[in-house]
Coordinates of C-alpha atoms and ligand atoms in Angstrom, one line a residue:
X87 CA 110.4 205.6 -13.7
X88 CA 107.8 203.4 -12.1
X89 CA 108.3 202.8 -8.4
X90 CA 106.6 199.6 -7.3
X91 CA 106.4 199.2 -3.6
X92 CA 103.5 196.7 -3.7
X93 CA 105.7 193.7 -3.0
X94 CA 109.2 192.4 -2.9
X95 CA 108.2 189.8 -5.6
X96 CA 108.2 192.5 -8.3
X97 CA 112.0 192.4 -8.8
X98 CA 113.5 191.5 -12.2
X99 CA 116.7 189.6 -12.7
X100 CA 119.7 191.9 -13.2
X101 CA 122.0 191.5 -16.3
X102 CA 124.6 189.8 -14.0
X103 CA 122.0 187.3 -12.7
X104 CA 120.8 186.6 -16.3
X105 CA 124.5 186.0 -17.3
X106 CA 124.8 183.5 -14.5
X107 CA 121.6 181.8 -15.6
X108 CA 122.7 181.8 -19.2
X109 CA 125.9 179.9 -18.3
X110 CA 124.2 177.3 -16.1
X111 CA 124.9 173.6 -16.7
X112 CA 121.6 171.9 -16.9
X113 CA 120.0 168.4 -17.2
X114 CA 116.7 166.8 -16.7
X115 CA 115.8 167.3 -13.1
X116 CA 112.9 164.8 -13.2
X117 CA 115.7 162.2 -13.6
X118 CA 117.6 164.2 -11.0
X119 CA 120.3 165.0 -13.6
X120 CA 120.4 168.7 -13.3
X121 CA 123.8 169.6 -11.7
X122 CA 123.0 173.2 -11.0
X123 CA 119.7 172.2 -9.2
X124 CA 121.6 169.7 -7.1
X125 CA 124.3 172.3 -6.4
X126 CA 121.7 174.8 -5.1
X127 CA 120.0 172.1 -3.0
X128 CA 123.2 171.0 -1.4
X129 CA 124.4 174.6 -0.9
X130 CA 121.2 175.6 1.0
X131 CA 121.0 172.3 2.9
X132 CA 124.6 172.9 4.1
X133 CA 123.9 176.5 5.0
X134 CA 121.1 175.4 7.3
X135 CA 123.0 172.4 8.6
X136 CA 120.1 170.2 7.3
X137 CA 120.6 166.9 5.5
X138 CA 118.7 167.7 2.2
X139 CA 116.8 170.2 0.2
X140 CA 114.5 170.1 -2.8
X141 CA 113.8 172.9 -5.3
X142 CA 110.2 173.9 -5.8
X143 CA 108.6 176.3 -8.3
X144 CA 106.8 178.3 -5.5
X145 CA 106.8 178.8 -1.8
X146 CA 103.2 177.7 -1.8
X147 CA 104.0 174.4 -3.3
X148 CA 106.9 173.9 -0.8
X149 CA 104.6 174.6 2.2
X150 CA 101.9 172.4 0.8
X151 CA 104.3 169.6 0.3
X152 CA 105.5 170.1 3.9
X153 CA 101.9 169.9 5.2
X154 CA 101.3 166.7 3.2
X155 CA 104.5 165.2 4.5
X156 CA 103.6 165.7 8.2
X157 CA 99.9 165.0 8.3
X158 CA 97.2 162.4 7.5
X159 CA 93.7 163.4 6.2
X160 CA 91.5 164.5 9.1
X161 CA 94.4 165.8 11.1
X162 CA 94.7 169.4 12.2
X163 CA 97.6 171.8 12.1
X164 CA 98.2 174.8 14.3
X165 CA 99.0 178.2 12.9
X166 CA 98.4 181.9 13.3
X167 CA 95.1 183.2 12.0
X168 CA 97.0 185.3 9.5
X169 CA 99.3 182.4 8.4
X170 CA 100.1 182.2 4.7
X171 CA 99.5 178.4 4.8
X172 CA 96.0 179.1 5.9
X173 CA 95.0 182.4 4.3
X174 CA 97.0 182.7 1.0
X175 CA 97.4 179.2 -0.4
X176 CA 93.9 178.8 -1.9
X177 CA 92.7 176.5 0.8
X178 CA 95.5 174.0 -0.1
X179 CA 95.8 172.5 3.3
X180 CA 92.3 171.1 3.0
X181 CA 92.5 170.5 -0.8
X182 CA 95.8 168.7 -0.9
X183 CA 96.1 167.2 2.5
X184 CA 92.6 167.0 3.9
X185 CA 93.6 168.8 7.1
X186 CA 92.0 171.6 9.0
X187 CA 93.7 174.6 10.7
X188 CA 93.4 175.4 14.3
X189 CA 93.9 179.2 14.3
X190 CA 95.8 181.0 17.0
X191 CA 95.0 184.7 17.7
X192 CA 98.7 185.7 17.6
X193 CA 100.5 189.0 17.7
X194 CA 101.4 190.4 14.2
X195 CA 101.3 186.9 12.9
X196 CA 103.5 185.4 15.7
X197 CA 102.3 182.8 18.1
X198 CA 103.6 181.7 21.5
X199 CA 104.4 178.3 23.0
X200 CA 101.5 178.7 25.5
X201 CA 99.1 179.4 22.7
X202 CA 100.3 176.3 20.8
X203 CA 99.8 174.2 24.0
X204 CA 96.3 175.5 24.4
X205 CA 95.4 174.5 20.8
X206 CA 96.6 170.9 20.9
X207 CA 93.8 168.4 21.1
X208 CA 93.8 165.4 23.5
X209 CA 95.1 162.5 21.4
X210 CA 93.0 160.1 23.4
X211 CA 89.8 162.0 22.8
X212 CA 89.0 160.6 19.4
X213 CA 86.1 163.0 18.7
X214 CA 88.5 165.8 18.0
X215 CA 90.8 166.1 15.0
X216 CA 94.3 164.9 15.7
X217 CA 96.9 167.7 16.1
X218 CA 100.0 166.7 14.1
X219 CA 101.7 169.8 13.0
X220 CA 102.7 173.3 14.0
X221 CA 103.4 175.9 11.2
X222 CA 105.3 179.0 12.0
X223 CA 106.0 182.0 9.7
X224 CA 109.2 184.1 10.0
X225 CA 109.1 186.9 9.0
X226 CA 105.4 187.2 9.0
X227 CA 103.7 188.4 5.8
X228 CA 100.4 189.9 7.0
X229 CA 102.0 190.7 10.3
X230 CA 104.2 193.3 8.5
X231 CA 107.6 191.5 8.4
X232 CA 107.7 190.8 12.1
X233 CA 110.5 188.5 13.4
X234 CA 110.3 185.9 16.1
X235 CA 112.5 185.8 19.1
X236 CA 114.5 182.6 18.7
X237 CA 113.8 181.7 22.3
X238 CA 110.1 181.6 21.7
X239 CA 110.7 179.3 18.7
X240 CA 112.8 177.0 21.0
X241 CA 109.9 176.9 23.5
X242 CA 107.5 176.0 20.7
X243 CA 109.9 173.3 19.6
X244 CA 109.8 171.8 23.1
X245 CA 106.0 171.8 23.0
X246 CA 106.2 169.9 19.7
X247 CA 108.7 167.4 21.0
X248 CA 106.6 166.8 24.2
X249 CA 103.4 166.3 22.2
X250 CA 104.8 164.4 19.2
X251 CA 104.1 167.1 16.7
X252 CA 106.0 168.0 13.6
X253 CA 107.3 171.6 13.3
X254 CA 107.4 173.4 10.0
X255 CA 108.8 176.9 9.3
X256 CA 107.4 178.9 6.4
X257 CA 110.5 180.9 5.9
X258 CA 109.6 182.7 2.6
X259 CA 111.3 185.8 4.1
X260 CA 113.6 184.0 6.5
X261 CA 116.5 185.8 4.9
X262 CA 115.2 189.1 6.1
X263 CA 114.8 187.7 9.7
X264 CA 118.4 186.3 9.6
X265 CA 119.8 189.7 8.5
X266 CA 117.6 191.8 10.9
X267 CA 118.3 189.6 13.9
X268 CA 121.9 188.8 12.9
X269 CA 121.1 185.1 13.2
X270 CA 122.7 182.1 11.5
X271 CA 120.6 179.7 9.3
X272 CA 121.9 176.7 11.5
X273 CA 120.0 178.2 14.4
X274 CA 116.8 177.4 12.5
X275 CA 118.1 174.2 10.9
X276 CA 118.4 172.6 14.3
X277 CA 114.9 173.5 15.4
X278 CA 112.6 172.5 12.6
X279 CA 111.5 169.3 10.8
X280 CA 111.1 171.2 7.6
X281 CA 111.8 174.7 6.4
X282 CA 110.7 176.4 3.2
X283 CA 112.6 179.4 1.9
X284 CA 111.9 181.6 -1.2
X285 CA 114.4 182.9 -3.7
X286 CA 112.0 185.1 -5.5
X287 CA 111.2 187.7 -2.9
X288 CA 113.9 190.0 -1.4
X289 CA 116.5 187.8 -3.0
X290 CA 115.7 188.9 -6.5
X291 CA 115.5 185.6 -8.3
X292 CA 112.6 185.2 -10.8
X293 CA 111.4 181.9 -9.6
X294 CA 112.1 179.3 -6.9
X295 CA 111.8 178.0 -3.4
X296 CA 113.4 175.2 -1.5
X297 CA 112.1 172.8 1.1
X298 CA 114.7 171.6 3.6
X299 CA 114.6 168.6 5.9
X300 CA 116.2 165.3 6.7
X301 CA 117.1 162.8 3.9
X302 CA 114.1 160.6 4.4
X303 CA 111.6 163.5 4.5
X304 CA 113.0 165.1 1.4
X305 CA 113.0 161.8 -0.4
X306 CA 109.3 161.5 0.3
X307 CA 108.9 165.2 -0.8
X308 CA 110.1 164.3 -4.2
X309 CA 107.0 162.1 -4.9
X310 CA 104.7 164.8 -3.4
X311 CA 106.3 167.4 -5.6
X312 CA 105.7 165.2 -8.6
X313 CA 102.1 164.7 -7.7
X314 CA 101.6 168.4 -7.3
X315 CA 103.0 168.9 -10.8
X316 CA 106.2 170.5 -9.6
X317 CA 108.7 168.1 -11.2
X318 CA 110.4 170.2 -13.8
X319 CA 113.1 169.5 -16.4
X320 CA 116.0 171.9 -17.0
X321 CA 115.6 173.9 -13.9
X322 CA 119.3 174.6 -13.6
X323 CA 118.7 178.0 -15.2
X324 CA 116.4 178.9 -12.3
X325 CA 118.7 177.3 -9.7
X326 CA 121.6 179.4 -11.1
X327 CA 119.6 182.5 -10.3
X328 CA 119.1 181.2 -6.8
X329 CA 122.8 180.5 -6.4
X330 CA 123.6 184.0 -7.6
X331 CA 121.1 185.5 -5.2
X332 CA 122.6 183.6 -2.3
X333 CA 126.0 185.0 -3.1
X334 CA 125.0 188.6 -3.8
X335 CA 121.7 189.5 -2.4
X336 CA 121.5 188.4 1.3
X337 CA 123.6 190.9 3.1
X338 CA 122.1 193.8 1.2
X339 CA 118.7 193.1 2.6
X340 CA 119.8 195.5 5.4
X341 CA 119.4 198.3 2.9
X342 CA 115.8 197.4 2.3
X343 CA 115.2 197.4 6.0
X344 CA 116.9 200.8 6.5
X345 CA 114.8 202.3 3.7
X346 CA 111.6 200.9 5.2
X347 CA 112.6 202.4 8.6
X348 CA 113.3 205.7 7.0
X349 CA 109.9 205.8 5.3
X350 CA 108.3 204.9 8.6
X351 CA 110.1 207.7 10.5
X352 CA 108.9 210.2 7.9
X353 CA 105.3 208.9 7.9
X354 CA 105.1 209.2 11.6
X355 CA 105.6 213.0 11.2
X356 CA 102.8 213.5 8.6
X357 CA 99.5 215.0 9.7
X358 CA 97.4 212.5 7.7
X359 CA 99.1 209.4 9.1
X360 CA 97.4 207.6 12.0
X361 CA 99.6 204.8 13.0
X362 CA 102.8 203.2 11.7
X363 CA 103.3 199.6 12.8
X364 CA 106.7 198.5 14.1
X365 CA 109.1 198.1 11.3
X366 CA 111.5 195.2 11.7
X367 CA 112.4 194.3 8.1
X368 CA 111.2 195.4 4.7
X369 CA 107.5 195.5 5.2
X370 CA 105.8 198.7 6.5
X371 CA 102.1 198.8 7.4
X372 CA 100.5 202.1 8.3
X373 CA 97.1 203.6 8.5
X374 CA 95.7 207.0 7.6
X375 CA 93.5 209.0 10.0
X376 CA 89.8 208.3 9.6
X377 CA 89.0 211.7 8.1
X378 CA 91.4 211.1 5.2
X379 CA 90.8 208.9 2.3
X380 CA 93.3 206.1 1.7
X381 CA 92.1 205.7 -1.9
X382 CA 92.9 209.3 -2.6
X383 CA 96.4 208.8 -1.1
X384 CA 97.0 205.9 -3.4
X385 CA 95.7 207.9 -6.4
X386 CA 98.0 210.8 -5.6
X387 CA 101.0 208.5 -5.2
X388 CA 100.1 206.8 -8.5
X389 CA 100.1 210.2 -10.3
X390 CA 103.8 210.4 -9.1
X391 CA 104.4 206.8 -10.4
X392 CA 104.6 205.4 -6.9
X393 CA 102.5 202.2 -6.3
X394 CA 101.6 200.9 -2.8
X395 CA 98.9 198.5 -1.7
X396 CA 95.8 198.7 0.4
X397 CA 95.1 196.0 3.0
X398 CA 91.6 197.3 3.6
X399 CA 90.2 198.9 6.8
X400 CA 92.4 201.9 6.3
X401 CA 95.6 200.0 6.4
X402 CA 98.2 200.4 3.7
X403 CA 101.4 198.5 2.9
X404 CA 104.8 199.4 1.5
X405 CA 107.4 196.8 0.7
X406 CA 111.0 197.7 -0.1
X407 CA 113.2 195.4 -2.3
X408 CA 116.2 195.0 -4.5
X409 CA 114.9 197.1 -7.3
X410 CA 114.0 200.0 -5.1
X411 CA 117.2 202.0 -5.4
X412 CA 118.4 205.0 -3.4
X413 CA 117.4 207.6 -6.0
X414 CA 113.9 206.2 -6.0
X415 CA 113.9 206.3 -2.2
X416 CA 114.9 209.9 -2.1
X417 CA 112.1 210.7 -4.6
X418 CA 109.5 208.7 -2.5
X419 CA 110.5 210.5 0.7
X420 CA 110.2 213.9 -1.1
X421 CA 106.8 212.9 -2.6
X422 CA 105.3 211.7 0.6
X423 CA 106.4 214.8 2.4
X424 CA 104.6 217.0 -0.2
X425 CA 101.3 215.0 -0.3
X426 CA 98.2 217.0 0.6
X427 CA 95.1 215.1 1.5
Ligands
PLP783 C1 105.3 184.7 -0.5 C2 105.0 183.8 0.6 C3 105.0 182.4 0.4 C4 105.0 181.7 -0.9 O1 104.5 182.4 -2.0 P1 104.7 182.0 -3.5 O2 104.1 183.1 -4.2 O3 103.9 180.7 -3.7 O4 106.1 181.7 -3.8 C5 104.8 181.6 1.5 N1 104.7 182.1 2.7 C6 104.8 183.4 3.0 C7 104.8 183.9 4.4 C8 105.0 184.3 1.9 O5 105.1 185.6 2.2

């Protein structure tokens, strides 16, 4: 039994999900003739109270399309210094859209309305790049699954409105935030110009993301998706997995959060653990005391078939997910307790 806690992207479709995919009605989506893809797009758009949605092969492509939609070459977007759009998309903002990123020194990947205000360039001062977009991440990836206070997001929205900026939410793990904060997707739909969500993380689908927005924006996104090579044919099989995930795998994210918290509580009691960062969702970041070797810890866990990841500088990461079951959890707690470093 291999226990992979490296990421929530390691999940594999269950037999039930595969059955659902197997039975999907499909067509050529490049001609917009795939009924299941359309059903998924309409379902998710309705859920968020937004006009339209478009299926993407990855969250990266959905974010990159959003940046392209909201900017012109030479513009600047504002995001946290740890933002996925800046740090983990291969430099796509500059490659695809010719824009630079003005980086905010946020807290666990989260930025404030005041920080956004400070980073906006004067539109009349033409020496500076023009600020045109603010990108938010919820939950934060490198920030360890932290969730925004919705009031802060509303204040940032106000700054965007006042300064004529577009507002994009990278919601790869927004489902986790919705469950943890007991929020409704419509609370986000009314705030943002575009939202990207992933189906292939905690949701357990093998592939797929969606970009949401108004009709005109999503119509323009169709061309950008094509340019990026994301126009695909019989994607109903993938969309069916997404529909299945929406029906079955959202509420249960609470279990992932509980297990992450329980691991955190245990870690805090162990003599070799230095600090456990706050645990709000399914990501747990902790560090070992300087006199202990994190590589040795990872090796000892590996010998017990438990895989976690290192973030460098003594920090380690554990991510819980759909395929991490209670028996595995009991085994992991036991194993951690017995580790000698
Ligand atoms: C995973 C992730 C994405 C998208 O990743 P893909 O692997 O391209 O689907 C985007 N933003 C955040 C915050 C993520 O964690």
